[in-house]
């Protein structure tokens, strides 16, 4: 039986809205991608990773560069001028229409992947899969990041979901591995999910189902050769030119701080927030002058007890955004993260991540418990759960995390949220906090109503629909958690009102960091809460 | 995965909604119900889960808001087009002049730069918005200095003001009106929600108000409120709302004869109801008095302060000279009369041409197609001809609604009268097509309104109307929103050019007759061909306006057919035919027009 509205119907209406968004605000990422179009089109391959006319150098892996090259071949017909490297900041109407249109067209991959996802799900959960697919298709995260801010996440997550869906059948495991390898060569942020793939393919494809000592050499060779070929195709030319060091220095820039400028809602945002509160606490109780000598006047503070001399506040914010030094709490150093990682392994929960020097690798340690569970019971459900946990860990503890990376958690989790009501309970705060945390990406007056109205509409529809569709869970739920989630969701409303209206009316342009900090801290609580909830559900079921 | 256990929460199906209205079809192959057109599919989950109206309506309103606001992102009329700019500048300028000038100057201020030529409610509306805007950023409405401004924040403010005005007037009125229609026609809440969505997503209204920039929805909203009050059996309220409609935009006169005929008829038939008649008369007069009261109070204040009129004011205003008696300048009521007559003079500019620009009505079609050039005629003769033809076109519907003042007939009567005005009257803009479209689109919320026949006709009028506004929208650089919104609506309603499913139903199953199918499909083919031609073929040098003229002629013909269809449906529904002994068979034959 078909479910209505069908994916095709939904995507057509969504496309109408997305086309209407063409003249809307676009971030510098638009210029980034235009520059990549230009440089892949007009320069030979060997100069791609050396070109630096624009400050937005190519810092995605080669497949994405090939992808841009393909687009640029079509772009010639839209506007030749956008393909000149020296034409910095070029944004004619045709350029905008062309680039925006490519985002919409390449999203077809996502629609196709979601279609396959519904097709591959068992008849009993077709309805649920359909709802999950529609929720991903209409995700406000994708709308905000792709169609306003400007990126190609719809396309990339489409490939990810394609790979996840292929992994559902034994026969598709090999293809799934290849697709994921290709995805890694499109955007390396997906390395965060690689441990789950590694374990799942190792156990499910390379080792026999009976015993882990039943090694299937034929499969190992096939997988190894295939993935090797995918990578060779991507990096081969650059190895040939002897540019690998240059390519890697572009892909993994090391000079960034612990927190991204906007404070992605992770553990470090909470940590920074505690630090901030402690600073004010100290000042309020001890009335000491701050380190840099700025005299802190505790004003009458009619609105917030935190209203303090602007210089001092700015110095504190700068410290947080830049090289991440904390005023009261200890700074985060590689040694501490190491100790925390050890501690996390002792309590056997995924906890700590990323000493500064090895940004991406340590995930393998951090997810051990979940990965071990996946290793011993390599079901598709456990695989997607582990992917979600990998996403969570990297987002929560990673070094210099973008708020956009929340999709790495939300999208795999959406595929699971309707498993039963306990999963839904963990999903709800994530759905709210993850999308609210994206709001600071759009700060222009014209786009404000779009992000709020779209997200609220999506949340209302998705939370209600999921509520109707989620089957009861075999295990009893923790009702207190549900109450907490409800309270948490309710708090979002005054928070949004404050951040979008009240703050500006009361303070004008002053204390601009306050709404950002509130959104980030609020969202961090939600993400951490949903992570804990998901851990409980995953390890008890 | 655990199997779904519905017992864990409240039952999903309370009662099976009755789907008589053409929204649900039974698939003959699978024996399963399926949505007839895509819009139904989008509300399908609400049907099976029986969701509360308190959830559905807000979701519909938010989706409608999103599409409106996204249309607002696009350029408006006159954006960066000096010297005169466009309707956006007109509306902004009215805010500027109402907040800065004394009230007595409002209707006297420089006509050349978008002088105020709308009735007082628009002026008050502009004043309120101007005050709010002035509070936010005084430079937006600085007297004289702000003219032709195209600041981005100003655009946000103006766009927001259009949406807020719409959500305060049009949207609640639409919800109420659809609810009243549902009550009258016994339609379930789910199908009403579908109709409401279709009405709110009408592309023409969104494109003109939120793309081109005007406040038509305020006027149309008051009209919906008028209709809703009539349907609810509250004629006095309908008088108040209709005066508000007229007080916002004089174009609402398109509806006035039908409204007067209905109200008069409802006092006379089935028997004379004198208290009601007097009530209606008094209420209307009182509403007009309230409408002009602020203007008169402002005049009193200015007279008290002895504020002189602008130096270039022409006194007395022409309508005053036409008064049968001589008014002494010393008379105490002289300044008030000057204001009232000047307002009337501005609102009804009889000195303008027969038609403005290119509009798909009879006059423009006859003139520009070359059948008969009209500029050789005396303008009084032409305006008399227009008056005569308009009267001829509106008297049948008005007579019918007067003799049979039944609520079911109201949308037909309004639509027919408005089509008559649009096609035949004097001084019509292409945007005025919104007036006949509104009551016609309301038909979706009536019994059988979403069955193929009615849906196809309503869709035909809507899509044709958008198409006739295409040249206007191209000037505003709204080509893409035009294609997106019109295409989306056609798709949602399952209509050409996206689908021909409405044309495959046989006449017995509530489909169209063969002739109607031919007319509509050939018009659609013409529209598509026109778009292709307009995009790829340059018109010959001696006929540069060829495509526009073709648009006008096809549009006028199509609207003429819409007029005839509405009139025919009115005739059918009124029961006059059976009264006169015309049986069903002849009805079928005539249906083919």
XYZ file of N, CA and C in Angstrom, chain A residues 1-2 4-6 8-10 12-13 16-17 19-24 93 97 122 124-125 128 168 380-381 418-421 445-450 453-454 456-457 460-461 464 467-474, chain B residues 1-5 8-10 12 32-35 37-38 40-45 48-49 51 55 59 62-63 65-67 69-75 135 152-153 155-156 159 477 480-481 484-485 488 491-492:
312
model
N 0.842 -1.202 0.000
C 0.000 0.000 0.000
C 0.878 1.253 0.000
N 0.523 2.176 -0.843
C 1.323 3.408 -0.929
C 0.976 4.343 0.225
N 0.789 8.247 1.634
C 0.657 9.602 1.089
C 1.054 10.621 2.131
N 1.634 11.727 1.722
C 2.093 12.046 0.383
C 3.326 11.234 0.012
N 3.433 10.843 -1.217
C 4.587 10.061 -1.635
C 5.834 10.933 -1.632
N 7.836 11.512 -3.991
C 7.920 12.351 -5.181
C 7.066 13.608 -5.008
N 5.852 13.398 -4.496
C 4.975 14.559 -4.261
C 5.636 15.528 -3.289
N 6.148 14.974 -2.191
C 6.780 15.826 -1.189
C 7.948 16.586 -1.796
N 8.488 17.420 -4.849
C 8.087 18.455 -5.804
C 7.693 19.740 -5.078
N 6.886 19.592 -4.028
C 6.463 20.788 -3.299
C 7.660 21.435 -2.612
N 9.576 23.462 -5.023
C 8.954 24.765 -5.295
C 9.421 25.784 -4.266
N 9.411 25.379 -3.010
C 9.834 26.310 -1.957
C 11.311 26.652 -2.111
N 13.118 26.695 -4.811
C 13.365 27.613 -5.933
C 13.014 29.034 -5.514
N 11.942 29.167 -4.733
C 11.581 30.510 -4.276
C 12.672 31.103 -3.394
N 13.499 30.249 -2.809
C 14.546 30.750 -1.917
C 15.784 31.244 -2.669
N 15.784 31.142 -3.974
C 16.992 31.503 -4.719
C 17.559 32.877 -4.393
N 16.745 33.922 -4.323
C 17.387 35.217 -4.057
C 17.747 35.437 -2.589
N 17.528 34.447 -1.737
C 17.720 34.667 -0.301
C 19.196 34.819 0.053
N 23.005 37.202 -11.432
C 21.784 36.412 -11.243
C 21.953 35.012 -11.790
N 21.450 31.578 -9.832
C 20.449 30.598 -10.247
C 21.122 29.267 -10.558
N 11.122 -3.654 5.898
C 10.100 -4.709 5.942
C 8.688 -4.132 5.935
N 6.144 -4.494 7.687
C 5.539 -4.066 8.953
C 5.934 -2.644 9.318
N 7.098 -2.212 8.857
C 7.530 -0.874 9.252
C 7.598 0.072 8.059
N 6.430 3.586 8.967
C 7.428 4.284 9.774
C 8.595 4.746 8.897
N 22.072 -2.905 4.035
C 20.975 -3.605 4.696
C 20.909 -5.062 4.245
N 22.001 -4.785 11.007
C 21.896 -3.478 10.357
C 21.476 -2.417 11.371
N 20.576 -2.820 12.262
C 20.089 -1.880 13.276
C 21.231 -1.425 14.177
N 12.050 5.761 14.744
C 10.736 5.125 14.852
C 10.834 3.640 15.185
N 11.994 3.205 15.643
C 12.120 1.804 16.038
C 11.101 1.477 17.124
N 11.137 2.249 18.177
C 10.060 2.168 19.176
C 10.040 3.460 19.975
N 9.202 3.545 20.946
C 8.990 4.820 21.622
C 10.189 5.265 22.442
N 17.448 39.810 8.587
C 16.043 39.991 8.961
C 15.108 39.231 8.030
N 15.433 39.214 6.748
C 14.524 38.612 5.777
C 14.449 37.096 5.959
N 15.544 36.476 6.350
C 15.567 35.019 6.434
C 15.130 34.516 7.805
N 15.108 35.412 8.797
C 14.713 34.998 10.139
C 13.380 34.274 10.171
N 12.324 34.885 9.619
C 11.021 34.210 9.647
C 11.031 32.864 8.935
N 11.856 32.733 7.902
C 11.853 31.460 7.162
C 12.388 30.353 8.048
N 9.811 29.717 10.980
C 8.530 29.121 10.571
C 8.751 27.725 10.007
N 9.786 27.559 9.217
C 10.004 26.239 8.617
C 10.333 25.207 9.685
N 9.706 25.300 12.927
C 8.579 25.031 13.822
C 7.563 24.123 13.124
N 7.269 24.436 11.852
C 6.315 23.596 11.129
C 6.814 22.164 11.052
N 6.563 20.452 14.463
C 5.189 20.097 14.829
C 4.755 18.853 14.064
N 4.965 18.883 12.743
C 4.499 17.757 11.935
C 5.264 16.485 12.301
N 4.591 15.138 15.909
C 3.255 14.534 16.025
C 3.176 13.233 15.243
N 5.035 10.549 16.852
C 4.340 10.125 18.056
C 3.237 9.124 17.734
N 2.538 9.366 16.612
C 1.469 8.430 16.243
C 2.031 7.113 15.728
N 3.187 7.213 15.073
C 3.676 6.046 14.353
C 4.595 5.146 15.170
N 5.239 5.708 16.186
C 6.219 4.901 16.911
C 5.512 3.789 17.675
N 5.931 2.546 17.480
C 5.312 1.450 18.229
C 5.788 1.471 19.680
N 5.004 0.816 20.541
C 5.387 0.754 21.949
C 6.662 -0.066 22.073
N 7.448 0.223 23.101
C 8.722 -0.484 23.220
C 8.538 -1.722 24.082
N 9.362 -2.744 23.829
C 9.258 -3.959 24.638
C 9.691 -3.702 26.069
N 12.415 -5.418 15.529
C 11.498 -4.286 15.708
C 10.141 -4.759 16.233
N 9.657 -4.069 17.193
C 8.385 -4.475 17.778
C 7.247 -4.109 16.843
N 6.254 -4.978 16.781
C 5.106 -4.630 15.933
C 4.333 -3.474 16.551
N 3.680 -2.690 15.743
C 2.910 -1.567 16.298
C 1.756 -2.073 17.148
N 1.617 -1.506 18.277
C 0.488 -1.891 19.131
C -0.378 -0.671 19.358
N -1.726 0.991 22.749
C -0.977 1.755 23.743
C -1.393 3.210 23.795
N -2.015 3.690 22.759
C -2.518 5.060 22.850
C -3.911 5.142 22.245
N -4.411 6.363 22.150
C -5.839 6.491 21.824
C -6.137 5.977 20.412
N -7.107 5.413 16.650
C -6.776 6.331 15.561
C -7.975 6.717 14.734
N -8.558 0.130 -3.185
C -8.174 0.977 -2.071
C -8.452 2.426 -2.398
N -8.740 3.176 -1.343
C -8.995 4.587 -1.566
C -7.680 5.302 -1.801
N -7.721 6.274 -2.691
C -6.511 7.064 -2.912
C -6.892 8.510 -3.165
N -5.956 9.431 -2.889
C -6.269 10.847 -3.098
C -6.450 11.160 -4.583
N -6.211 14.192 -6.082
C -5.165 15.087 -6.594
C -4.134 15.310 -5.491
N -2.935 15.755 -5.867
C -1.833 15.761 -4.892
C -2.115 16.535 -3.605
N -4.686 16.616 -1.855
C -5.354 15.705 -0.929
C -4.325 14.780 -0.283
N -3.331 14.365 -1.082
C -2.305 13.468 -0.550
C -1.597 14.109 0.629
N -1.388 15.430 0.546
C -0.656 16.081 1.624
C -1.471 16.137 2.906
N -2.779 16.114 2.788
C -3.584 16.089 4.004
C -4.032 14.672 4.343
N -3.577 13.720 3.573
C -3.999 12.328 3.766
C -3.715 11.818 5.182
N -2.510 12.066 5.731
C -2.260 11.568 7.089
C -3.285 12.100 8.085
N -6.678 9.830 8.025
C -6.743 8.553 8.708
C -6.537 8.715 10.213
N -5.708 9.694 10.595
C -5.441 9.847 12.024
C -6.479 10.734 12.696
N -6.960 14.065 12.821
C -6.249 15.057 13.619
C -7.153 16.252 13.908
N -4.635 21.565 15.173
C -3.290 21.280 14.677
C -3.222 21.553 13.179
N -0.896 24.479 10.974
C 0.113 23.991 10.018
C -0.150 24.584 8.635
N 0.966 28.111 8.593
C 2.417 28.295 8.577
C 2.984 27.985 7.193
N 2.439 26.957 6.554
C 2.925 26.633 5.205
C 2.578 27.778 4.249
N 2.199 30.783 5.043
C 3.106 31.889 5.379
C 4.458 31.703 4.710
N 4.979 30.482 4.756
C 6.305 30.235 4.185
C 6.336 30.583 2.704
N 5.314 30.128 1.979
C 5.321 30.415 0.542
C 5.185 31.912 0.297
N 6.185 34.365 2.314
C 7.403 35.074 2.704
C 8.520 34.785 1.709
N 8.567 33.567 1.197
C 9.615 33.261 0.215
C 9.372 34.027 -1.082
N 8.102 34.239 -1.436
C 7.819 35.079 -2.609
C 8.295 36.502 -2.336
N 8.180 36.915 -1.070
C 8.589 38.274 -0.708
C 10.070 38.518 -0.927
N 10.855 37.453 -0.990
C 12.298 37.638 -1.185
C 12.599 38.256 -2.544
N 11.688 38.064 -3.481
C 11.940 38.503 -4.859
C 11.709 39.998 -4.998
N 12.114 40.587 -6.111
C 11.926 42.027 -6.280
C 10.441 42.425 -6.282
N 8.684 54.488 13.960
C 9.264 54.116 15.249
C 10.522 53.262 15.041
N 17.099 47.727 1.962
C 16.717 46.329 2.178
C 15.850 46.158 3.422
N 16.183 46.899 4.487
C 15.381 46.769 5.711
C 13.975 47.300 5.496
N 12.400 47.090 2.738
C 11.697 46.017 2.032
C 11.175 44.986 3.034
N 12.010 44.622 4.001
C 11.569 43.650 5.007
C 10.353 44.187 5.738
N 7.277 44.214 3.368
C 6.823 42.848 3.120
C 6.131 42.291 4.355
N 10.165 41.484 -12.678
C 11.176 40.432 -12.533
C 10.687 39.304 -11.632
N 10.209 33.834 -12.348
C 10.396 32.527 -11.687
C 9.312 32.278 -10.636
N 9.030 33.245 -9.736
C 7.912 32.988 -8.812
C 6.601 32.698 -9.539
N 6.809 29.102 -10.600
C 6.822 28.206 -9.439
C 5.444 28.146 -8.784
N 4.879 29.314 -8.482
C 3.629 29.311 -7.714
C 2.460 28.821 -8.555
N 2.981 25.133 -9.071
C 2.727 24.392 -7.836
C 1.232 24.232 -7.602
N -0.243 21.863 -9.999
C 0.148 20.500 -9.637
C -0.685 20.004 -8.454
N -0.780 20.845 -7.434
C -1.511 20.418 -6.235
C -2.966 20.119 -6.545
